[in-house]
Short mmCIF file of C-alpha atoms and ligand atoms in Angstrom, two decimals:
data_model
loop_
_atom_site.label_atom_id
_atom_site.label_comp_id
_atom_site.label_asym_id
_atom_site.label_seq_id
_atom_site.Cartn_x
_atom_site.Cartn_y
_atom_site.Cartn_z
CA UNK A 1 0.00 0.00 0.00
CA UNK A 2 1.37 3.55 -0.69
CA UNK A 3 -0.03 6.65 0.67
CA UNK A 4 -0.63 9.38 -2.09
CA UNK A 5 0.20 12.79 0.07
CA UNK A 6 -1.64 14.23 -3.22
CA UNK A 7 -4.66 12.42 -2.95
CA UNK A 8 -4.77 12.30 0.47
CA UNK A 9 -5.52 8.46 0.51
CA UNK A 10 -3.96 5.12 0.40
CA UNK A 11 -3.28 3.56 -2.80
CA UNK A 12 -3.80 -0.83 -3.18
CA UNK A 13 -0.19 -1.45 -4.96
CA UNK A 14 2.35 -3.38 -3.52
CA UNK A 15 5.49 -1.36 -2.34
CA UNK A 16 7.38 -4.42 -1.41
CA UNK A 17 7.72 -7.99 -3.56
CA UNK A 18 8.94 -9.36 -6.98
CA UNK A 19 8.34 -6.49 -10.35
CA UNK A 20 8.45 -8.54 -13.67
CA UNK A 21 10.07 -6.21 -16.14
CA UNK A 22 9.37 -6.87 -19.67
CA UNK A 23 10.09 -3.16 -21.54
CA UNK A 24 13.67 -4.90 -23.42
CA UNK A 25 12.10 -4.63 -26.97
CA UNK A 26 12.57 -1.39 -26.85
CA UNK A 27 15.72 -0.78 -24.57
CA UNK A 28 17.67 -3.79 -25.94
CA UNK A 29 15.66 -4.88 -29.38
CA UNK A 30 14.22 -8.49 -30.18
CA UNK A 31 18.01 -9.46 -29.04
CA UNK A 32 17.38 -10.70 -25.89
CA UNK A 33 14.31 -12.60 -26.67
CA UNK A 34 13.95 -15.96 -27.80
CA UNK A 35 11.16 -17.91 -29.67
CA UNK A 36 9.21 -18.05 -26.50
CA UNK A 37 9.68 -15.07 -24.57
CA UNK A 38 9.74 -13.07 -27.73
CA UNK A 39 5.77 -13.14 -26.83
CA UNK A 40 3.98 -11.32 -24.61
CA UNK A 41 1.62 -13.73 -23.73
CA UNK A 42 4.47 -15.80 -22.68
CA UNK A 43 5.16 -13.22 -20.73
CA UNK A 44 1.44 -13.10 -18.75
CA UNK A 45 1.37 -16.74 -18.45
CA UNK A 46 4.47 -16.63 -16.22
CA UNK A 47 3.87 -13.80 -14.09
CA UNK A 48 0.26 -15.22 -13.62
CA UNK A 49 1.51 -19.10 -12.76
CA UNK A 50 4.06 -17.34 -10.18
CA UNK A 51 1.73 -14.40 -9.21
CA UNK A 52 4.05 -11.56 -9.34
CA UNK A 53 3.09 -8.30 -7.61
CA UNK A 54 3.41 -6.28 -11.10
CA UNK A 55 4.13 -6.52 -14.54
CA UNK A 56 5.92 -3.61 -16.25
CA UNK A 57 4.89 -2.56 -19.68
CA UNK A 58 5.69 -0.16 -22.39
CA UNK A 59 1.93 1.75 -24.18
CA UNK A 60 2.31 -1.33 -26.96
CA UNK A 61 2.55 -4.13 -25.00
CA UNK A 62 0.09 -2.97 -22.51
CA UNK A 63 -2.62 -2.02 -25.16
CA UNK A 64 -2.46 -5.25 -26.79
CA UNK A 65 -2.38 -8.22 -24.37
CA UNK A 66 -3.30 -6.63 -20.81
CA UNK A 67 -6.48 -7.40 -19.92
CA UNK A 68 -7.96 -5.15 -17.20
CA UNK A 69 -9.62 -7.70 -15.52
CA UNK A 70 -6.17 -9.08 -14.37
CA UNK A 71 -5.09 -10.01 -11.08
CA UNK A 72 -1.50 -8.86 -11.92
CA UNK A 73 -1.07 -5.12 -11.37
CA UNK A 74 0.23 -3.56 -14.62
CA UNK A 75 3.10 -0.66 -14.39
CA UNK A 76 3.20 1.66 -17.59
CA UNK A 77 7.08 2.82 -18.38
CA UNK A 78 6.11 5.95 -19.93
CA UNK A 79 9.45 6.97 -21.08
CA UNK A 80 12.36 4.99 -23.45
CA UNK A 81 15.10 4.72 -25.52
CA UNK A 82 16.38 2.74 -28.06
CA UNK A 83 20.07 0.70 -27.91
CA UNK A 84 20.82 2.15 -31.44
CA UNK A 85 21.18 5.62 -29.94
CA UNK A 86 24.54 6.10 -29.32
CA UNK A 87 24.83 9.85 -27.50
CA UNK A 88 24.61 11.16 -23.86
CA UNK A 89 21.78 9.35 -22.40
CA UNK A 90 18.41 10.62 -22.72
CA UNK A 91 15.34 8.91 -22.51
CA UNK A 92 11.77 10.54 -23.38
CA UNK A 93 8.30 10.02 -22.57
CA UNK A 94 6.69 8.20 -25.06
CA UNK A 95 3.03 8.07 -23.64
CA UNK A 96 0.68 10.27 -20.69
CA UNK A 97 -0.19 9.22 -17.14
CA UNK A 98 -4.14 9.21 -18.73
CA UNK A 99 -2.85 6.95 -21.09
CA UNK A 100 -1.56 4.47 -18.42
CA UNK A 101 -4.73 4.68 -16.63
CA UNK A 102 -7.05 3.93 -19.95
CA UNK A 103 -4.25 0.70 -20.20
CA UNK A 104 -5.58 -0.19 -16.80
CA UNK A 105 -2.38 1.11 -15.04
CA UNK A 106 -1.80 1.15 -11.26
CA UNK A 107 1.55 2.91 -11.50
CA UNK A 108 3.65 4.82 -13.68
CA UNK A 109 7.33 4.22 -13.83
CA UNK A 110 9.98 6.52 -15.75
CA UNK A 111 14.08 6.51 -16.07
CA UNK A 112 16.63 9.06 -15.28
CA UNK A 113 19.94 8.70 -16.44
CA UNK A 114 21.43 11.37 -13.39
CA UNK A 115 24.64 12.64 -14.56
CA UNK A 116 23.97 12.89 -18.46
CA UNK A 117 24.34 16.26 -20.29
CA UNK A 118 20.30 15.82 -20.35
CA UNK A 119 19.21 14.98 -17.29
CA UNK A 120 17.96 18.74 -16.34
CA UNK A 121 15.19 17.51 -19.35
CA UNK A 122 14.17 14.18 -17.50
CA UNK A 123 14.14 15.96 -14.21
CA UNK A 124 11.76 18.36 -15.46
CA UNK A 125 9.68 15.73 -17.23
CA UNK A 126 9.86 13.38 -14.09
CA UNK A 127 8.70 16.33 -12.21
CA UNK A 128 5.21 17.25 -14.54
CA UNK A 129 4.76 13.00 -14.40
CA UNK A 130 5.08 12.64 -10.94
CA UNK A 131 2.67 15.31 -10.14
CA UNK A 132 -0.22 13.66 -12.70
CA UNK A 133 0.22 10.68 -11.22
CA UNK A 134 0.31 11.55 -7.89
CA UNK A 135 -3.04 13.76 -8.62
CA UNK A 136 -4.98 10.69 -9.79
CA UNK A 137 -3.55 8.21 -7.51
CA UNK A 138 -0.99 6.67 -8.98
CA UNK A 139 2.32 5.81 -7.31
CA UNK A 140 5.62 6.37 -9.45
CA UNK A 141 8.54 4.07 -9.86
CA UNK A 142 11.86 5.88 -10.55
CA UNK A 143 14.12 3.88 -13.06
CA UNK A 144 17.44 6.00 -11.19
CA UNK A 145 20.18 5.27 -13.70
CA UNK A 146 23.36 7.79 -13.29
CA UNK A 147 25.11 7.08 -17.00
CA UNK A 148 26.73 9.17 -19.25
CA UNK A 149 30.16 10.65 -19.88
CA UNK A 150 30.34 12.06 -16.35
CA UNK A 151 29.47 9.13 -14.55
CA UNK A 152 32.79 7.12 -14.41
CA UNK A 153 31.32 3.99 -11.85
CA UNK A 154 27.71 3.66 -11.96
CA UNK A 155 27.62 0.79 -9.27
CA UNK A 156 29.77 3.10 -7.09
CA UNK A 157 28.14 2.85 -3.15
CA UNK A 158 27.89 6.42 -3.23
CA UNK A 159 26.49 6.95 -6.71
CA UNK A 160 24.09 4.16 -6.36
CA UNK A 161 23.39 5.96 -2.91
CA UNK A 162 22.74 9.36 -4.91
CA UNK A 163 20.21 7.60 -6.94
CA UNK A 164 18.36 6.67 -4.48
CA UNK A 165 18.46 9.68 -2.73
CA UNK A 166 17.47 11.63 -5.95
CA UNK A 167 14.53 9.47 -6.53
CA UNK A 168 13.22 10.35 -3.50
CA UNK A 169 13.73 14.43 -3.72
CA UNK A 170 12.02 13.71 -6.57
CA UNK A 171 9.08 12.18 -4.88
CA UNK A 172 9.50 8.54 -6.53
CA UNK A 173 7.47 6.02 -4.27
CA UNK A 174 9.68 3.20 -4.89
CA UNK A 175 13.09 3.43 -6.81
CA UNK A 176 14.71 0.81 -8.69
CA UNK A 177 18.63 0.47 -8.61
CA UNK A 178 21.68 -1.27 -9.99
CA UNK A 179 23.40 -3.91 -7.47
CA UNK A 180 26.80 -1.94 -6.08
CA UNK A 181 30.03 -2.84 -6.33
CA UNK A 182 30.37 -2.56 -2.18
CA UNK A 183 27.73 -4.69 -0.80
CA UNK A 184 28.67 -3.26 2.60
CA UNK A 185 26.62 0.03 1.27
CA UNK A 186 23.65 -1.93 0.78
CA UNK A 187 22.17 -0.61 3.96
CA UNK A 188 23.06 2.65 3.24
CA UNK A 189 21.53 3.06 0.14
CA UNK A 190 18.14 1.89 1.92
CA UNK A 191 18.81 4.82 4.44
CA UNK A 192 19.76 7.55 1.55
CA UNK A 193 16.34 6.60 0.47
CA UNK A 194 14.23 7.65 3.15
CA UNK A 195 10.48 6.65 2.66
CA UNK A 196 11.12 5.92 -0.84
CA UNK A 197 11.07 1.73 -1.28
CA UNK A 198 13.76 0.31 -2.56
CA UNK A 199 14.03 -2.43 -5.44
CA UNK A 200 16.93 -4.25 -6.90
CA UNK A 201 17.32 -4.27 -10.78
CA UNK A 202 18.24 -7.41 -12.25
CA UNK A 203 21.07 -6.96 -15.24
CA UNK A 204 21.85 -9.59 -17.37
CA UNK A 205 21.35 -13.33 -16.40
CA UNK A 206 23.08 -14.83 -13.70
CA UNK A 207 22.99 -18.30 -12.63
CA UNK A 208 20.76 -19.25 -9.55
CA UNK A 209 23.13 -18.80 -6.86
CA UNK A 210 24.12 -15.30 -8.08
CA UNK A 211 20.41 -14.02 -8.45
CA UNK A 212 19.43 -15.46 -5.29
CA UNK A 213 22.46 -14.38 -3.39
CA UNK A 214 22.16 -10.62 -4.70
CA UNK A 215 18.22 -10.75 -3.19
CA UNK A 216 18.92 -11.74 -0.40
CA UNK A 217 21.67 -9.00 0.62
CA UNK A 218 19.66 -6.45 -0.42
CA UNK A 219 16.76 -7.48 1.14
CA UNK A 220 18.63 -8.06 4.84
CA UNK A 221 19.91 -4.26 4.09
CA UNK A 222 16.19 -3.25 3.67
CA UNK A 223 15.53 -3.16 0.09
CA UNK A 224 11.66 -3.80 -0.48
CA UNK A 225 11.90 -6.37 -3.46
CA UNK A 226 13.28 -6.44 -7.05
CA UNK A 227 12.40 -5.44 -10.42
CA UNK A 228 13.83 -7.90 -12.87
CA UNK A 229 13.63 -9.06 -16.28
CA UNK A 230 16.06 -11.24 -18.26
CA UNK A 231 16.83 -13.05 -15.15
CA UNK A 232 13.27 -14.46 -15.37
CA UNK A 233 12.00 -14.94 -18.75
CA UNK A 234 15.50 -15.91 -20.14
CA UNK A 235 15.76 -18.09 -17.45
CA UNK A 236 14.42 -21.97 -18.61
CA UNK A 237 12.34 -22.32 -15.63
CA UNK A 238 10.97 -18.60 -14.98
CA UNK A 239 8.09 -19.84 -12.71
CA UNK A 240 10.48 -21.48 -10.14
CA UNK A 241 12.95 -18.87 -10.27
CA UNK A 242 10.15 -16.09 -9.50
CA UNK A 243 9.13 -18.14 -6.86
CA UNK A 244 12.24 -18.86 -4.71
CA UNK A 245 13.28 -14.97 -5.52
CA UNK A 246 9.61 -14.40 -3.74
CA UNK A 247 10.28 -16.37 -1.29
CA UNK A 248 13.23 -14.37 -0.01
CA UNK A 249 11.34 -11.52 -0.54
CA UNK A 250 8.67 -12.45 1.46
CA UNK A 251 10.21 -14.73 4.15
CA UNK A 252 9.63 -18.39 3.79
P1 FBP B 1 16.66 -6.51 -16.31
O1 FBP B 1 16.28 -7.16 -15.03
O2 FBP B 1 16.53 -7.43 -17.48
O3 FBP B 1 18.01 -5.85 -16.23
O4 FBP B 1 15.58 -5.37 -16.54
C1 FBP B 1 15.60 -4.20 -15.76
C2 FBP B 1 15.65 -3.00 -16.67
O5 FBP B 1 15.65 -1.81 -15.91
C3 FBP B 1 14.52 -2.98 -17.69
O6 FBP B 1 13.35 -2.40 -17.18
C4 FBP B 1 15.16 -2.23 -18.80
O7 FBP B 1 14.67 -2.56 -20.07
C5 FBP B 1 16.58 -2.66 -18.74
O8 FBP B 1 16.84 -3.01 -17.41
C6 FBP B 1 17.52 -1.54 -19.16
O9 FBP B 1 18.80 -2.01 -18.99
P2 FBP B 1 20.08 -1.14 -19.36
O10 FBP B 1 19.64 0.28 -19.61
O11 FBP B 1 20.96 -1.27 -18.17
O12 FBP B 1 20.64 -1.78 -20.57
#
């Protein structure tokens, strides 16, 4: 549950638990699919067999194959970027927060890339998003990325720990982060945070033991739950993996 300071009321969306991410067609291209995962509804059947706690989206995706009636909460990524872009980072909104809601959306999640020459533009759009979302109820999910020509170590404790603190002058509900390189930061990450929930972003595929051993560190530092993608649907049992990463989540 988050409360909505805007709104005045409490919002049904889980702040803690397991985020299956599934925007990569755009960020990455058709690369990092395969003949199964390449479709969506691959995609639904999974998070529904291992009932995750949301699915994110891009507007195509979402307009297509979610149906409203779902149990699974859907997340909207309104903004994005393509690999084939080569400059400073910048990633722009694609769709509106009234969009989301007409796709059935119970949040709205967006990137920064902190550090690039144009992050003052995604700050400023962050800021007009947050406030529309906020205004109808929505909770927002900061993507904090710092990348770009000035950010020499972007799992750095202290970068990842500027992130998070970002995200939540920002007024980001929950923020999703990169693993650091100093696991002994974990905890203070969580603190640079404040109220703002912390989640774990996946990266590419590790094996079980790495996955599982990441989750669990963060989530004895006090990191709410993870948002994760290839290390699920690339994975050749995606059901069982969700569930034992839940399961650490959510105590056995
Ligand atoms: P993964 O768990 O597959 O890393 O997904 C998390 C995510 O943030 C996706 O939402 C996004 O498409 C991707 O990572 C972007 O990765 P990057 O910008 O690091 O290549």
């Amino acid at each position: 549950m988050v409360f909505i300071e805007e709104v005045g009321q409490m919002v049904n969306f889980r702040t803690k638990g397991i985020f299956l991410a599934y925007d990569h067609g755009l960020e990455h291209g058709p690369t990092d699919f395969n003949d199964r995962n390449v479709s969506p509804e691959y995609i639904f059947d999974v998070a529904e067999k291992a009932g995750v706690d949301a699915l994110i989206l891009l507007k195509g995706a979402a307009r297509r194959y979610y149906n409203k009636k779902s149990k699974i909460p859907l997340v909207i990524k309104l903004n994005g970027k393509t690999e084939l872009y080569k400059g400073e980072p910048f990633s722009t909104q694609n769709t509106s927060v009234s969009e989301a809601v007409k796709y059935g959306a119970s949040a709205v999640g967006y990137t920064i890339y902190f550090g690039s020459r144009y992050e003052k533009f995604m700050i400023r759009e962050f800021g007009k998003i947050e406030e529309e979302a906020h205004a109808v109820g929505l909770p927002v999910i900061m993507w904090s990325y710092p990348r770009g020509e000035a950010v020499k170590d972007d799992e750095a404790p202290d970068i990842v720990a500027y992130a998070a603190r970002a995200a939540f002058e920002l007024g980001a509900d929950i923020v999703k982060l990169k693993y650091p390189n100093d696991e002994s930061k974990l905890n203070w990450i969580v603190k640079a945070a404040d109220k703002t929930k912390v989640f774990l972003a996946g990266g590419k595929k590790l094996d079980d033991e790495n996955i599982e051993g990441h989750v669990k560190k963060a989530v004895e530092a006090g990191f709410s739950g993870v948002a994760v993608g290839r290390n699920i649907w690339q994975s050749d049992d995606p059901v069982k993996r969700l569930k034992s990463l839940k399961e650490i989540i959510n105590g056995k």
